[in-house]
Structure formats: C-alpha cells, structure tokens
Amino acid sequence: MSRSVRLWLFLSAGAVIAVAFAAACTGLPHFGTPVHPYGDRAVAAALSRRTANTVSSVNFDLRAFDTLGEESILFGAVLGATLLLRLARDERKEWPEAERVLPSTRLFGALLLPVTLLTGVYIVAHGQLTPGGGFQGGVVLATGLHLAYVAADYRVLKQVRPLAVLDVADAVAAGAFTALGVAGLVVAGAFLANFLPLGTFDRLSSAGLVPVLNAAVGVEVGSGVIVLLAHFLDQAVEITGGGPARTRFDPPEPE
Amino acid sequence: MNANTIDILVAVVLLAVVVAATVAALTRDPVRQAAVLAMLGLTLALLFTVLQAPDVALSQLGVGTAVTPLLILLTVRKIRGAGSPGGQPNPGQPNPEQPDPEQPDPDRPQPDRPQPERPSRRERRSR
C-alpha cells in the first residue's frame, strides 16, 4: 500500500470516527449537572454499603469482578517481564559499584523515604474513605521505594528491596483476591459478595470487604511494580555480556 | 467555582493534553519521547483532577508520569549502551562496538577524501 493510499484511508476513516464521536458526545449528559443517572445509582449503592468513596465502592464491591481482571492483567505483565528478562546463558551479573552521593541528597532521601512509604500505606488504607485505594497506593509505595536509588545508589536499593519476598507477596496477594471472592461465594452465595460486617460509615473499618480487597491489591500492585522495575533496572545496571541487545531475528548489519 | 469557570478550565487542560499528545507522537527520539510522555501524563492527571476524578488522576500520576517513562528510558539505555554502567563501553571486556584497531573501519572518516554524513553504528542500531 502506497503512502498516499494509506493517508487517504486514514483521513476518511478518521473523518467518519470524528463525526460519529462528536454526534455521540452531544447525547451525553452535561458535565457537572446535579442529576446523573449512573452517578445517582452508584452513590446510592455505595451509601447502602456504608462506603464513603463511591469510586472504591464501584471498583471493589459493585464491579469487583472487573477489578479482578485488571489485577490479573498486571500480574500477567509482571510474570511475562520476569520470564523474558531473566539472566540469559551468555549474560552475567556484576555487583554494582558504590557511587559518591552528596550528603544533602542522602539526607533528603533518608527523610523523604519514610514519608513517601507512609503516604502509600495511608492511600491504600483509606481507599474506602478518600480518593485513592490499593492500586494508587501500591504505585506510590513502589515508586517511593526507588528514592533509595535516586538519593543513594543501587546497592542501597538492593538492600531495601527483598526481591524474593516481594515475588511471593505479589503472587499471594493476587491469589488472595480470588480467595476472597470464593469466600464470598461460600458465605453469601455469590462470587466476591461483600460478606463482612459493614461497620460504621466513614470509619477505617467500614465498607466490609472493600478495605480487605484494597489491601490485597495494594500489596499486589506495590510488589508487582517493584519486581517489574527491578528486572528492568537489573538489565540496565547489573547485567553485562551477551553482546549488544540484538536478537537472532535482526538481520546482520551491512558492512 | 461556577460551571462556566470549570468549562473554561476543562477546555484549557484539554488543549494542553492535545498539544502534549501531538508532540509525543511527532517526537522520534525515544529518550525525548519518554520525557514528553511524562509531560503528557502530567497534563492527563490535571485533566482528571479538573473533571473531579482524583482517583484516576492519582493512578495516572504514578503510572503515566513516573513508571512508564522510566521503563522506556531503562530499555533505551540497555539497547544503546550494551548493558554497561553509564552507557559507556566497559573497558574490562571486549566490546563489540569498538572495532579492532588493526582492521580498517568503514565508519572512520578517511583523512584524504571527504566523507558524506553517515549515522554512526550506534545510531543505526537504535532505529
């Protein structure tokens, strides 16, 4: 297909999509209006389960099955990256060298690392009350831990990052979501049914199963992202040999 | 804030998203693209905040602004630097990028005749 034909195909398809999308958008309810059919029902359902954060109620109670799928996608991605980035036969690991760091940078990291980790735990734990939840808090926990690399060096990051434990934690937390769903099936007769006592509205212990699922997702996402970044960082920092990153599918370069 | 102010704010942030996304699509160098992608993630997080979706904005901030550009940068560094620290050739081991000095190098410009501009081996490989 020549360049002009491709361009025309794109332009005509793009025009059709643009017109259809614009027409569809005119049918949407206006943003920010007091009445919204889906929002009203979601808020009513969230209040009936004593969940202050309606988004968490949708994610972990009303549509928890969707969230299970999303967690499985992340788990599968981490699993695939781990498999692909394992040490190849012609590669070897080199212990990274200690790097010189400014004392002020080190102090900055040492002060900020506990603050970021605490923020991550807070966001996971308050998922049923305030914006955030397991996924967001997990990402904050995972990226916050890498302050050890930014403010010190790779050796320090390796010490604060027990990979063997995190590997297991990732798998156990991913399995825990399904196990809680099966528990709902056994106790309340439906997969992922909210079978725990709902507690008092706007308290940490409210919303029944939502905070428990949030904690499982927080552990899974946090450890999953750390493991994922660990394999990428290992490739960039530690693993040498095996020649340039060329696969046998690449044609040899013309000399 | 009344509805009119929010509408204007949404329009401004939407425009910023469109500009950042277009720049990201037009940037060819992966390293610069990662930086532009981080900016795009930031504008998207702003958009979600303006649209009163702080949950999504938090995820976008973590994944789109921090993790994804970092993964791209690490991948580029591994591919271009052949895995040695700092992207520099490691002196302790034979480096396939450094040709044998006894062999004539086709990439090296000859002193007596002018050479047309050619991309280096490393640049060619990164395409």
Coordinates of C-alpha atoms in Angstrom, one line a residue:
Chain A
M1 CA 0.0 0.0 0.0
S2 CA 1.5 3.3 -1.0
R3 CA 1.9 6.3 1.3
S4 CA -0.9 8.4 -0.3
V5 CA -3.4 5.5 -0.2
R6 CA -2.6 4.9 3.4
L7 CA -3.0 8.6 4.1
W8 CA -6.4 8.7 2.4
L9 CA -7.6 5.6 4.2
F10 CA -6.6 7.2 7.5
L11 CA -8.2 10.5 6.6
S12 CA -11.5 9.0 5.5
A13 CA -11.7 6.7 8.5
G14 CA -10.7 9.5 10.8
A15 CA -13.4 11.8 9.4
V16 CA -16.1 9.0 9.9
I17 CA -14.9 8.5 13.5
A18 CA -14.7 12.2 14.2
V19 CA -18.3 12.8 13.0
A20 CA -19.7 9.8 14.9
F21 CA -17.8 10.6 18.1
A22 CA -19.0 14.3 18.0
A23 CA -22.6 13.1 17.4
A24 CA -22.3 10.7 20.3
C25 CA -20.9 13.3 22.6
T26 CA -23.8 15.6 22.1
G27 CA -26.1 12.9 23.5
L28 CA -24.1 12.7 26.8
P29 CA -25.5 14.3 29.9
H30 CA -23.7 17.7 30.5
F31 CA -20.7 17.5 32.8
G32 CA -21.2 18.7 36.4
T33 CA -25.0 18.7 36.4
P34 CA -26.7 17.8 39.7
V35 CA -28.6 14.8 38.1
H36 CA -26.7 11.9 36.5
P37 CA -28.4 8.5 36.0
Y38 CA -25.4 6.3 36.6
G39 CA -23.8 8.6 39.3
D40 CA -27.1 8.7 41.4
R41 CA -27.4 4.9 41.4
A42 CA -23.7 4.4 42.2
V43 CA -23.8 6.8 45.1
A44 CA -27.0 5.2 46.5
A45 CA -25.4 1.8 46.3
A46 CA -22.2 3.0 47.9
L47 CA -24.1 4.6 50.8
S48 CA -26.1 1.4 51.3
R49 CA -22.8 -0.5 51.8
R50 CA -21.5 2.3 54.0
T51 CA -18.6 3.2 51.7
A52 CA -17.7 6.9 51.7
N53 CA -15.6 6.7 48.5
T54 CA -18.1 5.8 45.7
V55 CA -15.3 5.0 43.3
S56 CA -13.9 2.4 45.6
S57 CA -17.4 1.0 46.1
V58 CA -17.7 0.6 42.3
N59 CA -14.2 -0.9 41.9
F60 CA -14.2 -3.3 44.9
D61 CA -17.8 -4.0 45.6
L62 CA -20.3 -3.4 42.7
R63 CA -17.8 -4.3 40.0
A64 CA -15.1 -6.2 41.9
F65 CA -15.0 -8.9 39.2
D66 CA -13.7 -6.2 36.7
T67 CA -11.0 -5.3 39.2
L68 CA -10.0 -9.0 39.5
G69 CA -9.5 -9.0 35.7
E70 CA -7.4 -5.8 35.9
E71 CA -5.2 -7.2 38.7
S72 CA -4.7 -10.4 36.7
I73 CA -3.5 -8.3 33.7
L74 CA -0.9 -6.6 35.9
F75 CA 0.1 -9.9 37.4
G76 CA 0.5 -11.4 33.9
A77 CA 2.5 -8.5 32.7
V78 CA 4.9 -8.8 35.7
L79 CA 5.1 -12.6 35.1
G80 CA 5.9 -12.1 31.5
A81 CA 8.6 -9.4 32.1
T82 CA 10.2 -11.7 34.8
L83 CA 10.3 -14.6 32.3
L84 CA 11.7 -12.5 29.4
L85 CA 14.3 -10.5 31.4
R86 CA 15.8 -13.5 33.3
L87 CA 19.5 -14.0 33.1
A88 CA 20.4 -15.4 29.7
R89 CA 23.1 -18.1 29.2
D90 CA 25.7 -15.6 27.8
E91 CA 25.0 -12.9 30.3
R92 CA 26.5 -12.3 33.8
K93 CA 25.7 -10.1 36.7
E94 CA 28.2 -7.6 38.0
W95 CA 27.9 -6.2 41.5
P96 CA 27.2 -2.5 41.0
E97 CA 29.9 -0.1 42.3
A98 CA 29.2 2.2 45.2
E99 CA 28.6 5.7 44.0
R100 CA 29.5 9.0 45.5
V101 CA 26.4 10.9 46.7
L102 CA 26.2 14.4 48.1
P103 CA 25.4 14.3 51.9
S104 CA 22.5 16.7 51.3
T105 CA 21.0 14.3 48.7
R106 CA 21.4 11.4 51.1
L107 CA 19.8 13.3 53.9
F108 CA 16.9 14.3 51.6
G109 CA 16.4 10.6 50.7
A110 CA 16.6 9.4 54.3
L111 CA 14.0 11.9 55.4
L112 CA 11.6 11.5 52.4
L113 CA 11.7 7.7 52.1
P114 CA 9.6 7.1 55.3
V115 CA 7.3 9.9 54.4
T116 CA 6.5 8.5 50.9
L117 CA 6.1 5.0 52.2
L118 CA 3.7 6.2 54.9
T119 CA 1.8 8.2 52.3
G120 CA 1.5 5.0 50.2
V121 CA 0.2 3.0 53.2
Y122 CA -2.2 5.8 54.0
I123 CA -3.6 5.9 50.5
V124 CA -4.1 2.1 50.5
A125 CA -5.7 2.0 54.0
H126 CA -8.1 4.9 53.3
G127 CA -9.2 3.6 49.9
Q128 CA -12.8 3.2 51.1
L129 CA -12.9 6.7 52.6
T130 CA -10.9 9.1 50.4
P131 CA -9.7 9.2 46.8
G132 CA -7.1 6.5 46.2
G133 CA -7.0 2.8 47.1
G134 CA -4.9 -0.3 46.5
F135 CA -3.7 0.5 43.0
Q136 CA -2.8 4.1 43.6
G137 CA -1.2 3.5 47.0
G138 CA 0.6 0.5 45.6
V139 CA 2.2 2.6 42.8
V140 CA 3.1 5.3 45.4
L141 CA 4.8 2.6 47.6
A142 CA 6.7 1.1 44.7
T143 CA 7.9 4.3 43.2
G144 CA 8.6 5.8 46.7
L145 CA 11.0 2.9 47.5
H146 CA 13.1 3.9 44.5
L147 CA 14.1 7.1 46.3
A148 CA 16.8 4.8 47.8
Y149 CA 18.3 4.6 44.3
V150 CA 17.8 8.3 43.5
A151 CA 19.3 9.5 46.8
A152 CA 21.9 6.8 47.3
D153 CA 22.9 4.1 44.9
Y154 CA 21.9 0.7 43.5
R155 CA 23.5 -1.2 46.4
V156 CA 21.2 0.6 48.9
L157 CA 18.2 0.0 46.8
K158 CA 19.0 -3.8 46.6
Q159 CA 19.2 -3.8 50.4
V160 CA 15.8 -2.2 51.0
R161 CA 14.2 -4.4 48.3
P162 CA 13.9 -8.0 49.3
L163 CA 13.0 -9.4 45.9
A164 CA 12.4 -13.0 46.9
V165 CA 9.8 -11.8 49.5
L166 CA 8.2 -9.4 47.0
D167 CA 7.9 -12.1 44.3
V168 CA 6.0 -14.3 46.8
A169 CA 3.9 -11.4 48.1
D170 CA 2.9 -10.5 44.6
A171 CA 1.6 -14.0 43.8
V172 CA 0.0 -14.4 47.3
A173 CA -1.8 -11.1 47.1
A174 CA -3.0 -11.8 43.5
G175 CA -4.3 -15.2 44.7
A176 CA -5.9 -13.6 47.8
F177 CA -8.3 -11.5 45.7
T178 CA -9.7 -14.7 44.1
A179 CA -9.7 -16.5 47.5
L180 CA -11.8 -13.6 49.0
G181 CA -14.1 -14.0 46.0
V182 CA -14.5 -17.7 46.7
A183 CA -15.1 -16.9 50.4
G184 CA -17.9 -14.6 49.3
L185 CA -19.3 -17.5 47.2
V186 CA -19.3 -19.9 50.1
V187 CA -20.6 -17.5 52.8
A188 CA -23.0 -15.2 50.9
G189 CA -23.7 -17.3 47.8
A190 CA -22.1 -15.0 45.2
F191 CA -18.5 -14.7 43.9
L192 CA -16.9 -11.6 45.5
A193 CA -20.1 -10.8 47.5
N194 CA -19.5 -8.3 50.3
F195 CA -20.0 -10.7 53.2
L196 CA -18.0 -8.9 56.0
P197 CA -19.8 -6.7 58.6
L198 CA -20.2 -3.2 57.1
G199 CA -19.3 -1.2 60.2
T200 CA -19.8 2.5 60.8
F201 CA -19.9 4.9 57.8
D202 CA -16.8 7.0 57.3
R203 CA -14.6 4.8 59.6
L204 CA -11.5 2.9 58.7
S205 CA -13.3 -0.4 59.5
S206 CA -16.3 0.5 57.3
A207 CA -17.4 -1.0 53.9
G208 CA -16.9 -4.7 54.7
L209 CA -14.8 -6.4 52.1
V210 CA -13.7 -3.2 50.3
P211 CA -10.7 -2.4 52.6
V212 CA -9.6 -6.0 52.6
L213 CA -9.6 -6.2 48.8
N214 CA -7.9 -2.8 48.8
A215 CA -5.1 -4.2 51.0
A216 CA -4.7 -7.2 48.7
V217 CA -4.5 -5.0 45.6
G218 CA -2.1 -2.6 47.4
V219 CA 0.3 -5.5 48.2
E220 CA 0.0 -7.0 44.7
V221 CA 0.5 -3.7 42.8
G222 CA 3.2 -2.4 45.1
S223 CA 5.3 -5.6 45.0
G224 CA 4.5 -6.2 41.3
V225 CA 5.7 -2.8 40.2
I226 CA 8.9 -3.1 42.3
V227 CA 9.6 -6.5 40.8
L228 CA 8.9 -5.2 37.3
L229 CA 11.2 -2.2 37.8
A230 CA 13.8 -4.5 39.4
H231 CA 14.1 -6.6 36.3
F232 CA 14.4 -3.5 34.1
L233 CA 17.0 -1.9 36.4
D234 CA 19.0 -5.1 36.6
Q235 CA 19.2 -5.2 32.9
A236 CA 20.3 -1.6 32.7
V237 CA 22.7 -1.5 35.7
E238 CA 23.9 -5.0 36.5
I239 CA 23.7 -7.5 33.7
T240 CA 26.5 -7.4 31.2
G241 CA 27.7 -9.6 28.4
G242 CA 25.7 -11.3 25.7
G243 CA 26.9 -8.6 23.2
P244 CA 24.7 -5.8 22.1
A245 CA 20.9 -6.2 22.5
R246 CA 20.4 -7.9 19.2
T247 CA 18.2 -10.9 18.7
R248 CA 18.7 -13.6 16.1
F249 CA 15.7 -12.1 14.3
D250 CA 17.6 -9.0 13.4
P251 CA 19.3 -9.1 10.0
P252 CA 23.1 -8.7 10.2
E253 CA 24.2 -5.1 9.6
P254 CA 25.7 -4.4 6.2
E255 CA 29.3 -3.5 6.5
Chain B
M1 CA -16.4 27.9 41.2
N2 CA -19.4 28.2 38.8
A3 CA -20.0 25.9 35.9
N4 CA -18.6 28.4 33.4
T5 CA -15.2 28.6 35.1
I6 CA -14.9 24.8 35.2
D7 CA -15.8 24.6 31.5
I8 CA -13.1 27.0 30.6
L9 CA -10.6 25.2 32.8
V10 CA -11.5 21.8 31.2
A11 CA -11.1 23.4 27.7
V12 CA -7.6 24.8 28.6
V13 CA -6.4 21.5 30.1
L14 CA -7.9 19.5 27.1
L15 CA -5.9 21.8 24.8
A16 CA -2.8 21.1 26.8
V17 CA -3.4 17.3 26.5
V18 CA -3.9 17.6 22.7
V19 CA -0.7 19.6 22.3
A20 CA 1.3 17.2 24.5
A21 CA -0.1 14.1 22.8
T22 CA 0.7 15.6 19.3
V23 CA 4.3 16.5 20.4
A24 CA 4.7 12.9 21.8
A25 CA 3.5 11.4 18.5
L26 CA 5.8 13.6 16.4
T27 CA 9.0 13.1 18.6
R28 CA 11.1 10.4 17.0
D29 CA 13.9 10.0 19.6
P30 CA 12.8 7.5 22.3
V31 CA 14.6 9.4 25.1
R32 CA 12.9 12.7 24.3
Q33 CA 9.7 10.8 23.7
A34 CA 9.8 9.4 27.3
A35 CA 10.2 12.9 28.6
V36 CA 7.3 14.2 26.5
L37 CA 5.2 11.1 27.6
A38 CA 5.8 12.1 31.2
M39 CA 4.6 15.6 30.4
L40 CA 1.5 14.1 28.7
G41 CA 0.9 12.0 31.8
L42 CA 1.0 15.2 33.9
T43 CA -1.5 17.0 31.7
L44 CA -3.8 14.0 31.7
A45 CA -3.6 13.9 35.5
L46 CA -4.5 17.6 35.6
L47 CA -7.4 16.9 33.3
F48 CA -8.7 14.1 35.5
T49 CA -8.4 16.4 38.5
V50 CA -10.3 19.2 36.8
L51 CA -13.0 16.6 35.8
Q52 CA -13.3 15.7 39.6
A53 CA -11.8 12.2 39.2
P54 CA -8.9 12.3 41.8
D55 CA -8.7 8.5 41.9
V56 CA -7.9 8.2 38.3
A57 CA -5.6 11.3 38.5
L58 CA -3.6 9.5 41.2
S59 CA -3.1 6.4 39.1
Q60 CA -2.3 8.4 36.0
L61 CA 0.3 10.4 38.0
G62 CA 2.0 7.2 39.3
V63 CA 1.9 5.1 36.1
G64 CA 1.9 7.6 33.3
T65 CA 4.3 10.2 34.7
A66 CA 6.7 8.0 36.7
V67 CA 6.7 4.3 35.8
T68 CA 6.2 4.2 32.0
P69 CA 8.8 6.8 31.1
L70 CA 11.2 5.2 33.5
L71 CA 10.7 1.8 31.8
I72 CA 11.2 3.3 28.4
L73 CA 14.4 5.1 29.5
L74 CA 15.8 1.9 31.0
T75 CA 15.0 -0.1 27.9
V76 CA 16.7 2.6 25.7
R77 CA 19.8 2.6 27.9
K78 CA 20.1 -1.2 27.8
I79 CA 19.7 -1.3 24.0
R80 CA 22.1 1.6 23.2
G81 CA 24.7 1.1 26.0
A82 CA 25.1 -2.7 25.5
G83 CA 24.3 -3.0 29.2
S84 CA 27.4 -1.4 30.7
P85 CA 27.0 1.1 33.5
G86 CA 26.5 4.7 32.5
G87 CA 26.0 3.7 28.9
Q88 CA 29.8 3.8 28.4
P89 CA 31.7 0.9 26.9
N90 CA 33.2 -1.3 29.7
P91 CA 37.0 -1.3 29.5
G92 CA 37.3 -4.6 31.2
Q93 CA 35.8 -6.7 28.5
P94 CA 35.8 -7.0 24.7
N95 CA 33.3 -4.5 23.3
P96 CA 31.6 -5.3 20.0
E97 CA 31.1 -1.6 19.4
Q98 CA 34.8 -0.9 19.4
P99 CA 36.4 -2.4 16.2
D100 CA 39.9 -3.9 16.2
P101 CA 42.4 -1.0 15.5
E102 CA 44.3 -3.2 13.1
Q103 CA 41.3 -3.6 10.9
P104 CA 40.2 -0.7 8.6
D105 CA 37.0 0.7 9.9
P106 CA 34.5 1.6 7.2
D107 CA 32.8 4.1 9.6
R108 CA 36.0 6.0 10.3
P109 CA 36.4 9.0 8.0
Q110 CA 39.4 8.8 5.8
P111 CA 41.7 11.9 6.1
D112 CA 42.4 12.4 2.4
R113 CA 38.9 12.2 0.9
P114 CA 35.7 13.8 2.2
Q115 CA 33.1 11.5 3.7
P116 CA 29.4 12.0 3.3
E117 CA 27.5 12.4 6.6
R118 CA 26.7 8.9 7.9
P119 CA 25.0 7.9 11.0
S120 CA 27.3 6.0 13.5
R121 CA 26.8 2.3 14.1
R122 CA 25.1 3.1 17.4
E123 CA 22.6 5.4 15.9
R124 CA 21.8 3.0 13.1
R125 CA 21.2 0.2 15.6
S126 CA 18.8 2.4 17.6
R127 CA 16.5 2.8 14.7

